[in-house]
mmCIF file with all atom_site columns, C-alpha atoms in Angstrom:
data_model
loop_
_atom_site.group_PDB
_atom_site.id
_atom_site.type_symbol
_atom_site.label_atom_id
_atom_site.label_alt_id
_atom_site.label_comp_id
_atom_site.label_asym_id
_atom_site.label_entity_id
_atom_site.label_seq_id
_atom_site.pdbx_PDB_ins_code
_atom_site.Cartn_x
_atom_site.Cartn_y
_atom_site.Cartn_z
_atom_site.occupancy
_atom_site.B_iso_or_equiv
_atom_site.pdbx_formal_charge
_atom_site.auth_seq_id
_atom_site.auth_comp_id
_atom_site.auth_asym_id
_atom_site.auth_atom_id
_atom_site.pdbx_PDB_model_num
ATOM 1   C CA . GLU A 1 1   ? 57.897 101.251 82.285  1.00 93.00 ? 207 GLU A CA 1
ATOM 2   C CA . VAL A 1 2   ? 60.735 99.194  83.750  1.00 94.00 ? 208 VAL A CA 1
ATOM 3   C CA . GLN A 1 3   ? 59.663 96.976  86.629  1.00 97.00 ? 209 GLN A CA 1
ATOM 4   C CA . LEU A 1 4   ? 61.649 94.596  88.803  1.00 98.00 ? 210 LEU A CA 1
ATOM 5   C CA . VAL A 1 5   ? 59.566 92.693  91.342  1.00 97.00 ? 211 VAL A CA 1
ATOM 6   C CA . GLU A 1 6   ? 61.255 90.494  93.927  1.00 97.00 ? 212 GLU A CA 1
ATOM 7   C CA . SER A 1 7   ? 59.537 87.666  95.764  1.00 97.00 ? 213 SER A CA 1
ATOM 8   C CA . GLY A 1 8   ? 60.397 84.664  97.904  1.00 97.00 ? 214 GLY A CA 1
ATOM 9   C CA . GLY A 1 9   ? 61.693 86.336  101.037 1.00 96.00 ? 215 GLY A CA 1
ATOM 10  C CA . GLY A 1 10  ? 60.605 85.441  104.553 1.00 97.00 ? 216 GLY A CA 1
ATOM 11  C CA . LEU A 1 11  ? 61.661 84.007  107.881 1.00 98.00 ? 217 LEU A CA 1
ATOM 12  C CA . VAL A 1 12  ? 63.988 81.017  107.817 1.00 98.00 ? 218 VAL A CA 1
ATOM 13  C CA . GLN A 1 13  ? 65.978 79.209  110.492 1.00 97.00 ? 219 GLN A CA 1
ATOM 14  C CA . PRO A 1 14  ? 69.774 79.223  110.490 1.00 97.00 ? 220 PRO A CA 1
ATOM 15  C CA . GLY A 1 15  ? 71.038 76.578  108.108 1.00 97.00 ? 221 GLY A CA 1
ATOM 16  C CA . GLY A 1 16  ? 67.891 76.768  106.014 1.00 98.00 ? 222 GLY A CA 1
ATOM 17  C CA . SER A 1 17  ? 67.334 77.701  102.373 1.00 98.00 ? 223 SER A CA 1
ATOM 18  C CA . LEU A 1 18  ? 65.322 80.219  100.373 1.00 98.00 ? 224 LEU A CA 1
ATOM 19  C CA . ARG A 1 19  ? 65.019 81.074  96.711  1.00 98.00 ? 225 ARG A CA 1
ATOM 20  C CA . LEU A 1 20  ? 64.439 84.657  95.692  1.00 98.00 ? 226 LEU A CA 1
ATOM 21  C CA . SER A 1 21  ? 62.934 85.559  92.347  1.00 98.00 ? 227 SER A CA 1
ATOM 22  C CA . CYS A 1 22  ? 62.984 88.836  90.453  1.00 98.00 ? 228 CYS A CA 1
ATOM 23  C CA . ALA A 1 23  ? 60.445 89.250  87.660  1.00 98.00 ? 229 ALA A CA 1
ATOM 24  C CA . ALA A 1 24  ? 61.466 91.800  85.055  1.00 98.00 ? 230 ALA A CA 1
ATOM 25  C CA . SER A 1 25  ? 59.352 93.743  82.586  1.00 97.00 ? 231 SER A CA 1
ATOM 26  C CA . GLY A 1 26  ? 59.532 96.878  80.462  1.00 95.00 ? 232 GLY A CA 1
ATOM 27  C CA . PHE A 1 27  ? 62.986 96.231  79.028  1.00 94.00 ? 233 PHE A CA 1
ATOM 28  C CA . THR A 1 28  ? 64.862 93.564  77.071  1.00 95.00 ? 234 THR A CA 1
ATOM 29  C CA . PHE A 1 29  ? 65.840 91.418  80.042  1.00 96.00 ? 235 PHE A CA 1
ATOM 30  C CA . SER A 1 30  ? 68.008 89.047  78.004  1.00 96.00 ? 236 SER A CA 1
ATOM 31  C CA . ARG A 1 31  ? 70.409 91.857  77.073  1.00 95.00 ? 237 ARG A CA 1
ATOM 32  C CA . TYR A 1 32  ? 71.188 92.965  80.599  1.00 95.00 ? 238 TYR A CA 1
ATOM 33  C CA . TRP A 1 33  ? 73.554 91.768  83.265  1.00 96.00 ? 239 TRP A CA 1
ATOM 34  C CA . MET A 1 34  ? 71.681 91.436  86.541  1.00 97.00 ? 240 MET A CA 1
ATOM 35  C CA . HIS A 1 35  ? 72.828 91.790  90.134  1.00 98.00 ? 241 HIS A CA 1
ATOM 36  C CA . TRP A 1 36  ? 71.694 91.112  93.670  1.00 98.00 ? 242 TRP A CA 1
ATOM 37  C CA . VAL A 1 37  ? 72.536 93.716  96.308  1.00 98.00 ? 243 VAL A CA 1
ATOM 38  C CA . ARG A 1 38  ? 71.559 93.436  99.961  1.00 98.00 ? 244 ARG A CA 1
ATOM 39  C CA . GLN A 1 39  ? 71.003 95.854  102.799 1.00 98.00 ? 245 GLN A CA 1
ATOM 40  C CA . ALA A 1 40  ? 70.998 94.719  106.414 1.00 98.00 ? 246 ALA A CA 1
ATOM 41  C CA . PRO A 1 41  ? 68.533 96.583  108.669 1.00 96.00 ? 247 PRO A CA 1
ATOM 42  C CA . GLY A 1 42  ? 69.734 100.163 109.146 1.00 94.00 ? 248 GLY A CA 1
ATOM 43  C CA . LYS A 1 43  ? 72.920 99.511  107.201 1.00 96.00 ? 249 LYS A CA 1
ATOM 44  C CA . GLY A 1 44  ? 74.365 100.313 103.792 1.00 96.00 ? 250 GLY A CA 1
ATOM 45  C CA . LEU A 1 45  ? 74.310 98.563  100.432 1.00 97.00 ? 251 LEU A CA 1
ATOM 46  C CA . VAL A 1 46  ? 76.444 95.496  99.812  1.00 97.00 ? 252 VAL A CA 1
ATOM 47  C CA . TRP A 1 47  ? 76.943 93.794  96.458  1.00 96.00 ? 253 TRP A CA 1
ATOM 48  C CA . VAL A 1 48  ? 76.119 90.066  96.559  1.00 97.00 ? 254 VAL A CA 1
ATOM 49  C CA . SER A 1 49  ? 76.242 88.533  93.105  1.00 97.00 ? 255 SER A CA 1
ATOM 50  C CA . ARG A 1 50  ? 75.989 89.153  89.389  1.00 97.00 ? 256 ARG A CA 1
ATOM 51  C CA . ILE A 1 51  ? 75.200 87.229  86.234  1.00 97.00 ? 257 ILE A CA 1
ATOM 52  C CA . ASN A 1 52  ? 75.861 88.150  82.635  1.00 96.00 ? 258 ASN A CA 1
ATOM 53  C CA . SER A 1 53  ? 73.179 88.439  80.003  1.00 95.00 ? 259 SER A CA 1
ATOM 54  C CA . ASP A 1 54  ? 73.097 84.803  78.850  1.00 95.00 ? 260 ASP A CA 1
ATOM 55  C CA . GLY A 1 55  ? 73.810 83.273  82.246  1.00 96.00 ? 261 GLY A CA 1
ATOM 56  C CA . SER A 1 56  ? 77.201 81.838  81.312  1.00 97.00 ? 262 SER A CA 1
ATOM 57  C CA . ASP A 1 57  ? 79.241 83.933  83.749  1.00 97.00 ? 263 ASP A CA 1
ATOM 58  C CA . THR A 1 58  ? 78.595 84.576  87.439  1.00 97.00 ? 264 THR A CA 1
ATOM 59  C CA . SER A 1 59  ? 80.404 86.218  90.350  1.00 95.00 ? 265 SER A CA 1
ATOM 60  C CA . TYR A 1 60  ? 79.849 86.252  94.111  1.00 96.00 ? 266 TYR A CA 1
ATOM 61  C CA . ALA A 1 61  ? 80.929 88.241  97.114  1.00 95.00 ? 267 ALA A CA 1
ATOM 62  C CA . ASP A 1 62  ? 83.203 86.261  99.429  1.00 95.00 ? 268 ASP A CA 1
ATOM 63  C CA . PRO A 1 63  ? 80.674 86.034  102.327 1.00 96.00 ? 269 PRO A CA 1
ATOM 64  C CA . VAL A 1 64  ? 78.170 84.154  100.138 1.00 97.00 ? 270 VAL A CA 1
ATOM 65  C CA . LYS A 1 65  ? 80.493 82.182  97.866  1.00 97.00 ? 271 LYS A CA 1
ATOM 66  C CA . GLY A 1 66  ? 79.680 78.492  97.932  1.00 97.00 ? 272 GLY A CA 1
ATOM 67  C CA . ARG A 1 67  ? 76.294 79.083  99.613  1.00 98.00 ? 273 ARG A CA 1
ATOM 68  C CA . PHE A 1 68  ? 74.397 81.276  97.134  1.00 98.00 ? 274 PHE A CA 1
ATOM 69  C CA . THR A 1 69  ? 73.725 80.600  93.445  1.00 98.00 ? 275 THR A CA 1
ATOM 70  C CA . ILE A 1 70  ? 72.534 83.191  90.969  1.00 98.00 ? 276 ILE A CA 1
ATOM 71  C CA . SER A 1 71  ? 70.711 82.106  87.824  1.00 98.00 ? 277 SER A CA 1
ATOM 72  C CA . ARG A 1 72  ? 68.287 83.436  85.254  1.00 98.00 ? 278 ARG A CA 1
ATOM 73  C CA . ASP A 1 73  ? 65.602 82.272  82.844  1.00 98.00 ? 279 ASP A CA 1
ATOM 74  C CA . ASN A 1 74  ? 65.535 84.672  79.912  1.00 98.00 ? 280 ASN A CA 1
ATOM 75  C CA . ALA A 1 75  ? 62.439 82.985  78.481  1.00 97.00 ? 281 ALA A CA 1
ATOM 76  C CA . LYS A 1 76  ? 60.584 83.900  81.674  1.00 98.00 ? 282 LYS A CA 1
ATOM 77  C CA . ASN A 1 77  ? 62.342 87.271  82.204  1.00 98.00 ? 283 ASN A CA 1
ATOM 78  C CA . THR A 1 78  ? 63.231 86.156  85.709  1.00 98.00 ? 284 THR A CA 1
ATOM 79  C CA . LEU A 1 79  ? 66.333 86.317  87.881  1.00 98.00 ? 285 LEU A CA 1
ATOM 80  C CA . TYR A 1 80  ? 66.905 83.974  90.813  1.00 98.00 ? 286 TYR A CA 1
ATOM 81  C CA . LEU A 1 81  ? 69.038 83.740  93.921  1.00 98.00 ? 287 LEU A CA 1
ATOM 82  C CA . GLN A 1 82  ? 69.208 80.349  95.607  1.00 98.00 ? 288 GLN A CA 1
ATOM 83  C CA . MET A 1 83  ? 70.398 80.842  99.172  1.00 98.00 ? 289 MET A CA 1
ATOM 84  C CA . ASN A 1 84  ? 71.551 77.811  101.181 1.00 98.00 ? 290 ASN A CA 1
ATOM 85  C CA . SER A 1 85  ? 73.134 77.379  104.609 1.00 98.00 ? 291 SER A CA 1
ATOM 86  C CA . LEU A 1 86  ? 71.697 80.706  105.689 1.00 98.00 ? 292 LEU A CA 1
ATOM 87  C CA . ARG A 1 87  ? 73.205 82.534  108.637 1.00 98.00 ? 293 ARG A CA 1
ATOM 88  C CA . ALA A 1 88  ? 71.939 85.304  110.893 1.00 97.00 ? 294 ALA A CA 1
ATOM 89  C CA . GLU A 1 89  ? 74.258 87.739  109.140 1.00 97.00 ? 295 GLU A CA 1
ATOM 90  C CA . ASP A 1 90  ? 72.424 87.112  105.850 1.00 98.00 ? 296 ASP A CA 1
ATOM 91  C CA . THR A 1 91  ? 69.399 88.913  107.280 1.00 98.00 ? 297 THR A CA 1
ATOM 92  C CA . ALA A 1 92  ? 68.746 91.816  104.906 1.00 98.00 ? 298 ALA A CA 1
ATOM 93  C CA . VAL A 1 93  ? 66.558 93.283  102.225 1.00 98.00 ? 299 VAL A CA 1
ATOM 94  C CA . TYR A 1 94  ? 67.680 91.791  98.944  1.00 98.00 ? 300 TYR A CA 1
ATOM 95  C CA . TYR A 1 95  ? 67.399 93.976  95.858  1.00 98.00 ? 301 TYR A CA 1
ATOM 96  C CA . CYS A 1 96  ? 67.706 92.865  92.270  1.00 98.00 ? 302 CYS A CA 1
ATOM 97  C CA . ALA A 1 97  ? 69.155 95.488  89.973  1.00 98.00 ? 303 ALA A CA 1
ATOM 98  C CA . SER A 1 98  ? 69.681 95.708  86.253  1.00 96.00 ? 304 SER A CA 1
ATOM 99  C CA . TYR A 1 99  ? 73.123 96.707  85.089  1.00 95.00 ? 305 TYR A CA 1
ATOM 100 C CA . ASP A 1 100 ? 74.098 98.473  81.884  1.00 92.00 ? 306 ASP A CA 1
ATOM 101 C CA . SER A 1 101 ? 77.403 96.757  81.142  1.00 88.00 ? 307 SER A CA 1
ATOM 102 C CA . SER A 1 102 ? 78.347 99.193  78.384  1.00 89.00 ? 308 SER A CA 1
ATOM 103 C CA . GLU A 1 103 ? 78.006 102.244 80.641  1.00 91.00 ? 309 GLU A CA 1
ATOM 104 C CA . GLY A 1 104 ? 78.826 100.602 83.965  1.00 91.00 ? 310 GLY A CA 1
ATOM 105 C CA . TYR A 1 105 ? 75.877 101.499 86.137  1.00 94.00 ? 311 TYR A CA 1
ATOM 106 C CA . PHE A 1 106 ? 72.950 99.987  88.045  1.00 94.00 ? 312 PHE A CA 1
ATOM 107 C CA . ASP A 1 107 ? 70.031 101.646 86.305  1.00 92.00 ? 313 ASP A CA 1
ATOM 108 C CA . TYR A 1 108 ? 66.907 100.043 87.802  1.00 94.00 ? 314 TYR A CA 1
ATOM 109 C CA . TRP A 1 109 ? 66.191 98.469  91.170  1.00 97.00 ? 315 TRP A CA 1
ATOM 110 C CA . GLY A 1 110 ? 63.391 96.363  92.537  1.00 97.00 ? 316 GLY A CA 1
ATOM 111 C CA . GLN A 1 111 ? 61.518 97.198  95.735  1.00 97.00 ? 317 GLN A CA 1
ATOM 112 C CA . GLY A 1 112 ? 63.412 94.526  97.645  1.00 97.00 ? 318 GLY A CA 1
ATOM 113 C CA . SER A 1 113 ? 62.586 91.288  99.460  1.00 98.00 ? 319 SER A CA 1
ATOM 114 C CA . LEU A 1 114 ? 63.232 90.887  103.182 1.00 98.00 ? 320 LEU A CA 1
ATOM 115 C CA . VAL A 1 115 ? 65.055 87.762  104.304 1.00 98.00 ? 321 VAL A CA 1
ATOM 116 C CA . THR A 1 116 ? 65.182 87.148  108.048 1.00 98.00 ? 322 THR A CA 1
ATOM 117 C CA . VAL A 1 117 ? 67.367 84.334  109.389 1.00 98.00 ? 323 VAL A CA 1
ATOM 118 C CA . SER A 1 118 ? 66.456 83.571  112.974 1.00 96.00 ? 324 SER A CA 1
ATOM 119 C CA . SER A 1 119 ? 65.524 80.665  115.222 1.00 95.00 ? 325 SER A CA 1
ATOM 120 C CA . ASP B 2 1   ? 88.660 95.072  97.323  1.00 95.00 ? 141 ASP B CA 1
ATOM 121 C CA . ILE B 2 2   ? 88.346 98.793  96.597  1.00 97.00 ? 142 ILE B CA 1
ATOM 122 C CA . VAL B 2 3   ? 87.198 100.685 99.681  1.00 98.00 ? 143 VAL B CA 1
ATOM 123 C CA . MET B 2 4   ? 84.886 103.636 99.114  1.00 98.00 ? 144 MET B CA 1
ATOM 124 C CA . THR B 2 5   ? 84.887 106.288 101.860 1.00 98.00 ? 145 THR B CA 1
ATOM 125 C CA . GLN B 2 6   ? 82.228 108.987 101.973 1.00 98.00 ? 146 GLN B CA 1
ATOM 126 C CA . THR B 2 7   ? 82.284 112.232 103.919 1.00 96.00 ? 147 THR B CA 1
ATOM 127 C CA . PRO B 2 8   ? 80.391 113.509 105.733 1.00 96.00 ? 148 PRO B CA 1
ATOM 128 C CA . LEU B 2 9   ? 78.244 110.648 107.030 1.00 96.00 ? 149 LEU B CA 1
ATOM 129 C CA . SER B 2 10  ? 75.509 113.103 107.916 1.00 95.00 ? 150 SER B CA 1
ATOM 130 C CA . SER B 2 11  ? 74.731 116.443 106.334 1.00 91.00 ? 151 SER B CA 1
ATOM 131 C CA . PRO B 2 12  ? 72.093 118.802 107.788 1.00 94.00 ? 152 PRO B CA 1
ATOM 132 C CA . VAL B 2 13  ? 71.202 121.350 105.115 1.00 95.00 ? 153 VAL B CA 1
ATOM 133 C CA . THR B 2 14  ? 68.840 124.309 104.923 1.00 95.00 ? 154 THR B CA 1
ATOM 134 C CA . LEU B 2 15  ? 66.230 124.179 102.172 1.00 96.00 ? 155 LEU B CA 1
ATOM 135 C CA . GLY B 2 16  ? 67.419 126.101 99.130  1.00 96.00 ? 156 GLY B CA 1
ATOM 136 C CA . GLN B 2 17  ? 71.053 125.872 100.135 1.00 97.00 ? 157 GLN B CA 1
ATOM 137 C CA . PRO B 2 18  ? 73.727 123.761 98.397  1.00 97.00 ? 158 PRO B CA 1
ATOM 138 C CA . ALA B 2 19  ? 75.004 120.422 99.616  1.00 97.00 ? 159 ALA B CA 1
ATOM 139 C CA . SER B 2 20  ? 78.158 118.506 98.792  1.00 97.00 ? 160 SER B CA 1
ATOM 140 C CA . ILE B 2 21  ? 79.174 114.892 99.421  1.00 98.00 ? 161 ILE B CA 1
ATOM 141 C CA . SER B 2 22  ? 82.654 113.532 98.934  1.00 98.00 ? 162 SER B CA 1
ATOM 142 C CA . CYS B 2 23  ? 83.621 109.991 97.960  1.00 98.00 ? 163 CYS B CA 1
ATOM 143 C CA . ARG B 2 24  ? 87.183 108.718 97.974  1.00 98.00 ? 164 ARG B CA 1
ATOM 144 C CA . SER B 2 25  ? 88.330 105.333 96.649  1.00 98.00 ? 165 SER B CA 1
ATOM 145 C CA . SER B 2 26  ? 91.285 103.350 97.966  1.00 98.00 ? 166 SER B CA 1
ATOM 146 C CA . GLN B 2 27  ? 92.651 103.016 94.438  1.00 98.00 ? 167 GLN B CA 1
ATOM 147 C CA . SER B 2 28  ? 92.124 104.645 91.080  1.00 98.00 ? 168 SER B CA 1
ATOM 148 C CA . LEU B 2 29  ? 88.757 103.944 89.457  1.00 98.00 ? 169 LEU B CA 1
ATOM 149 C CA . VAL B 2 30  ? 90.060 104.422 85.937  1.00 98.00 ? 170 VAL B CA 1
ATOM 150 C CA . HIS B 2 31  ? 89.263 101.207 84.064  1.00 96.00 ? 171 HIS B CA 1
ATOM 151 C CA . SER B 2 32  ? 91.605 99.715  81.478  1.00 96.00 ? 172 SER B CA 1
ATOM 152 C CA . ASP B 2 33  ? 89.105 100.874 78.843  1.00 95.00 ? 173 ASP B CA 1
ATOM 153 C CA . GLY B 2 34  ? 89.697 104.488 79.932  1.00 96.00 ? 174 GLY B CA 1
ATOM 154 C CA . ASN B 2 35  ? 86.320 104.979 81.593  1.00 96.00 ? 175 ASN B CA 1
ATOM 155 C CA . THR B 2 36  ? 85.752 105.675 85.279  1.00 97.00 ? 176 THR B CA 1
ATOM 156 C CA . TYR B 2 37  ? 82.784 103.705 86.540  1.00 97.00 ? 177 TYR B CA 1
ATOM 157 C CA . LEU B 2 38  ? 81.750 105.794 89.509  1.00 98.00 ? 178 LEU B CA 1
ATOM 158 C CA . SER B 2 39  ? 78.040 106.315 90.122  1.00 98.00 ? 179 SER B CA 1
ATOM 159 C CA . TRP B 2 40  ? 75.895 108.048 92.714  1.00 98.00 ? 180 TRP B CA 1
ATOM 160 C CA . LEU B 2 41  ? 72.653 106.592 94.062  1.00 98.00 ? 181 LEU B CA 1
ATOM 161 C CA . GLN B 2 42  ? 69.898 108.178 96.129  1.00 98.00 ? 182 GLN B CA 1
ATOM 162 C CA . GLN B 2 43  ? 67.829 106.155 98.597  1.00 98.00 ? 183 GLN B CA 1
ATOM 163 C CA . ARG B 2 44  ? 64.816 107.970 99.965  1.00 97.00 ? 184 ARG B CA 1
ATOM 164 C CA . PRO B 2 45  ? 63.334 106.657 103.245 1.00 95.00 ? 185 PRO B CA 1
ATOM 165 C CA . GLY B 2 46  ? 61.616 103.307 102.694 1.00 94.00 ? 186 GLY B CA 1
ATOM 166 C CA . GLN B 2 47  ? 62.530 103.227 99.005  1.00 97.00 ? 187 GLN B CA 1
ATOM 167 C CA . PRO B 2 48  ? 65.018 101.271 96.899  1.00 97.00 ? 188 PRO B CA 1
ATOM 168 C CA . PRO B 2 49  ? 68.083 103.031 95.565  1.00 97.00 ? 189 PRO B CA 1
ATOM 169 C CA . ARG B 2 50  ? 67.754 105.203 92.481  1.00 97.00 ? 190 ARG B CA 1
ATOM 170 C CA . LEU B 2 51  ? 70.510 106.065 90.006  1.00 97.00 ? 191 LEU B CA 1
ATOM 171 C CA . LEU B 2 52  ? 71.397 109.753 89.867  1.00 98.00 ? 192 LEU B CA 1
ATOM 172 C CA . ILE B 2 53  ? 74.822 110.041 88.233  1.00 98.00 ? 193 ILE B CA 1
ATOM 173 C CA . TYR B 2 54  ? 76.983 107.606 86.271  1.00 97.00 ? 194 TYR B CA 1
ATOM 174 C CA . LYS B 2 55  ? 80.567 107.725 84.982  1.00 97.00 ? 195 LYS B CA 1
ATOM 175 C CA . ILE B 2 56  ? 81.380 110.561 87.391  1.00 98.00 ? 196 ILE B CA 1
ATOM 176 C CA . SER B 2 57  ? 79.266 113.318 85.898  1.00 98.00 ? 197 SER B CA 1
ATOM 177 C CA . ASN B 2 58  ? 76.472 112.012 83.656  1.00 97.00 ? 198 ASN B CA 1
ATOM 178 C CA . ARG B 2 59  ? 72.945 112.580 84.944  1.00 98.00 ? 199 ARG B CA 1
ATOM 179 C CA . PHE B 2 60  ? 70.615 109.624 84.477  1.00 96.00 ? 200 PHE B CA 1
ATOM 180 C CA . SER B 2 61  ? 67.285 110.038 82.709  1.00 95.00 ? 201 SER B CA 1
ATOM 181 C CA . GLY B 2 62  ? 64.835 112.164 84.682  1.00 96.00 ? 202 GLY B CA 1
ATOM 182 C CA . VAL B 2 63  ? 67.340 113.405 87.259  1.00 97.00 ? 203 VAL B CA 1
ATOM 183 C CA . PRO B 2 64  ? 66.982 117.136 87.986  1.00 97.00 ? 204 PRO B CA 1
ATOM 184 C CA . ASP B 2 65  ? 69.855 119.334 86.874  1.00 96.00 ? 205 ASP B CA 1
ATOM 185 C CA . ARG B 2 66  ? 70.425 120.566 90.423  1.00 97.00 ? 206 ARG B CA 1
ATOM 186 C CA . PHE B 2 67  ? 72.381 117.290 90.864  1.00 98.00 ? 207 PHE B CA 1
ATOM 187 C CA . SER B 2 68  ? 75.897 117.248 89.475  1.00 98.00 ? 208 SER B CA 1
ATOM 188 C CA . GLY B 2 69  ? 78.948 115.027 89.788  1.00 98.00 ? 209 GLY B CA 1
ATOM 189 C CA . SER B 2 70  ? 82.621 115.716 89.381  1.00 98.00 ? 210 SER B CA 1
ATOM 190 C CA . GLY B 2 71  ? 86.033 114.281 90.133  1.00 98.00 ? 211 GLY B CA 1
ATOM 191 C CA . ALA B 2 72  ? 88.698 111.999 88.765  1.00 98.00 ? 212 ALA B CA 1
ATOM 192 C CA . GLY B 2 73  ? 90.950 109.129 89.772  1.00 97.00 ? 213 GLY B CA 1
ATOM 193 C CA . THR B 2 74  ? 90.196 108.540 93.451  1.00 98.00 ? 214 THR B CA 1
ATOM 194 C CA . ASP B 2 75  ? 88.286 111.675 94.495  1.00 98.00 ? 215 ASP B CA 1
ATOM 195 C CA . PHE B 2 76  ? 84.697 112.390 93.557  1.00 98.00 ? 216 PHE B CA 1
ATOM 196 C CA . THR B 2 77  ? 81.964 114.797 94.591  1.00 98.00 ? 217 THR B CA 1
ATOM 197 C CA . LEU B 2 78  ? 78.194 114.930 94.342  1.00 98.00 ? 218 LEU B CA 1
ATOM 198 C CA . LYS B 2 79  ? 76.694 118.404 94.549  1.00 98.00 ? 219 LYS B CA 1
ATOM 199 C CA . ILE B 2 80  ? 73.119 119.539 94.954  1.00 98.00 ? 220 ILE B CA 1
ATOM 200 C CA . SER B 2 81  ? 72.850 123.184 93.945  1.00 97.00 ? 221 SER B CA 1
ATOM 201 C CA . ARG B 2 82  ? 69.681 123.956 95.937  1.00 97.00 ? 222 ARG B CA 1
ATOM 202 C CA . VAL B 2 83  ? 68.353 121.313 98.292  1.00 97.00 ? 223 VAL B CA 1
ATOM 203 C CA . GLU B 2 84  ? 64.644 120.541 98.146  1.00 97.00 ? 224 GLU B CA 1
ATOM 204 C CA . ALA B 2 85  ? 62.563 118.611 100.655 1.00 96.00 ? 225 ALA B CA 1
ATOM 205 C CA . GLU B 2 86  ? 62.360 115.586 98.333  1.00 96.00 ? 226 GLU B CA 1
ATOM 206 C CA . ASP B 2 87  ? 66.157 115.250 98.409  1.00 97.00 ? 227 ASP B CA 1
ATOM 207 C CA . VAL B 2 88  ? 66.093 113.880 101.965 1.00 97.00 ? 228 VAL B CA 1
ATOM 208 C CA . GLY B 2 89  ? 67.604 110.411 102.106 1.00 97.00 ? 229 GLY B CA 1
ATOM 209 C CA . VAL B 2 90  ? 70.881 108.551 101.976 1.00 98.00 ? 230 VAL B CA 1
ATOM 210 C CA . TYR B 2 91  ? 73.336 108.988 99.127  1.00 98.00 ? 231 TYR B CA 1
ATOM 211 C CA . TYR B 2 92  ? 75.801 106.297 98.080  1.00 98.00 ? 232 TYR B CA 1
ATOM 212 C CA . CYS B 2 93  ? 78.723 106.291 95.720  1.00 98.00 ? 233 CYS B CA 1
ATOM 213 C CA . VAL B 2 94  ? 79.452 102.961 94.033  1.00 98.00 ? 234 VAL B CA 1
ATOM 214 C CA . GLN B 2 95  ? 82.348 101.778 91.890  1.00 97.00 ? 235 GLN B CA 1
ATOM 215 C CA . ALA B 2 96  ? 81.931 99.326  89.029  1.00 96.00 ? 236 ALA B CA 1
ATOM 216 C CA . THR B 2 97  ? 85.504 99.448  87.783  1.00 96.00 ? 237 THR B CA 1
ATOM 217 C CA . GLN B 2 98  ? 86.670 96.338  89.586  1.00 93.00 ? 238 GLN B CA 1
ATOM 218 C CA . PHE B 2 99  ? 84.980 93.258  91.094  1.00 89.00 ? 239 PHE B CA 1
ATOM 219 C CA . PRO B 2 100 ? 83.658 93.096  93.676  1.00 93.00 ? 240 PRO B CA 1
ATOM 220 C CA . TYR B 2 101 ? 81.672 96.260  93.081  1.00 95.00 ? 241 TYR B CA 1
ATOM 221 C CA . THR B 2 102 ? 81.725 98.298  96.286  1.00 97.00 ? 242 THR B CA 1
ATOM 222 C CA . PHE B 2 103 ? 79.591 101.013 97.805  1.00 98.00 ? 243 PHE B CA 1
ATOM 223 C CA . GLY B 2 104 ? 80.399 103.892 100.093 1.00 98.00 ? 244 GLY B CA 1
ATOM 224 C CA . GLN B 2 105 ? 78.912 103.692 103.578 1.00 97.00 ? 245 GLN B CA 1
ATOM 225 C CA . GLY B 2 106 ? 76.280 106.302 102.723 1.00 97.00 ? 246 GLY B CA 1
ATOM 226 C CA . THR B 2 107 ? 75.694 109.956 103.581 1.00 98.00 ? 247 THR B CA 1
ATOM 227 C CA . LYS B 2 108 ? 72.427 110.918 105.236 1.00 97.00 ? 248 LYS B CA 1
ATOM 228 C CA . LEU B 2 109 ? 71.057 114.204 103.939 1.00 97.00 ? 249 LEU B CA 1
ATOM 229 C CA . GLU B 2 110 ? 68.590 115.844 106.283 1.00 96.00 ? 250 GLU B CA 1
ATOM 230 C CA . ILE B 2 111 ? 66.911 119.207 106.508 1.00 93.00 ? 251 ILE B CA 1
ATOM 231 C CA . LYS B 2 112 ? 67.917 121.557 109.309 1.00 91.00 ? 252 LYS B CA 1
#
């Protein structure tokens, strides 16, 4: 059974930092691109970042470019999102999602981790 | 960025009746490799998204056959042949043809 389990969310002050983790199991993690997608309270889904299978190529949405860093440890089957200089508008549930790059779809999603940026 | 526009934003449906959701992209979703990377996701209340349809019309593993997708170019449709109570939630189209990947704003399916 495929499982993606996020952790590391919480309450942080504006300007602060958090690191999200996504532990993967039930599939060959090292073969998959991985993505972070966020959802502000009561809002829709917004793509945040992606990383290719070996970690050599990354992309970011403009609102987080220069502040967020995606990375992965294939030996630990874990995806990360380092979030710095957090703003109120970063408040959201952050989902990690696996991506089948040959078929072009997000096939599995984690349960999400809530990040709240507030003073 | 490619803008994805869904209609309607809310769809009250009677149990057992069909439902249809439209998704239009601001530019063609045909990739240079000839594929069209348009998917549909379902998000039930309090749950993460779940893949229903990929590459316009392919049902993902375990998805009931009452869900179907169609379309081409910039216009796409998700159809539910007979709505069941478990289908309540928000449905999103998403394009993976061009970075940044973009989602529609979501269509809330509710029971009348």
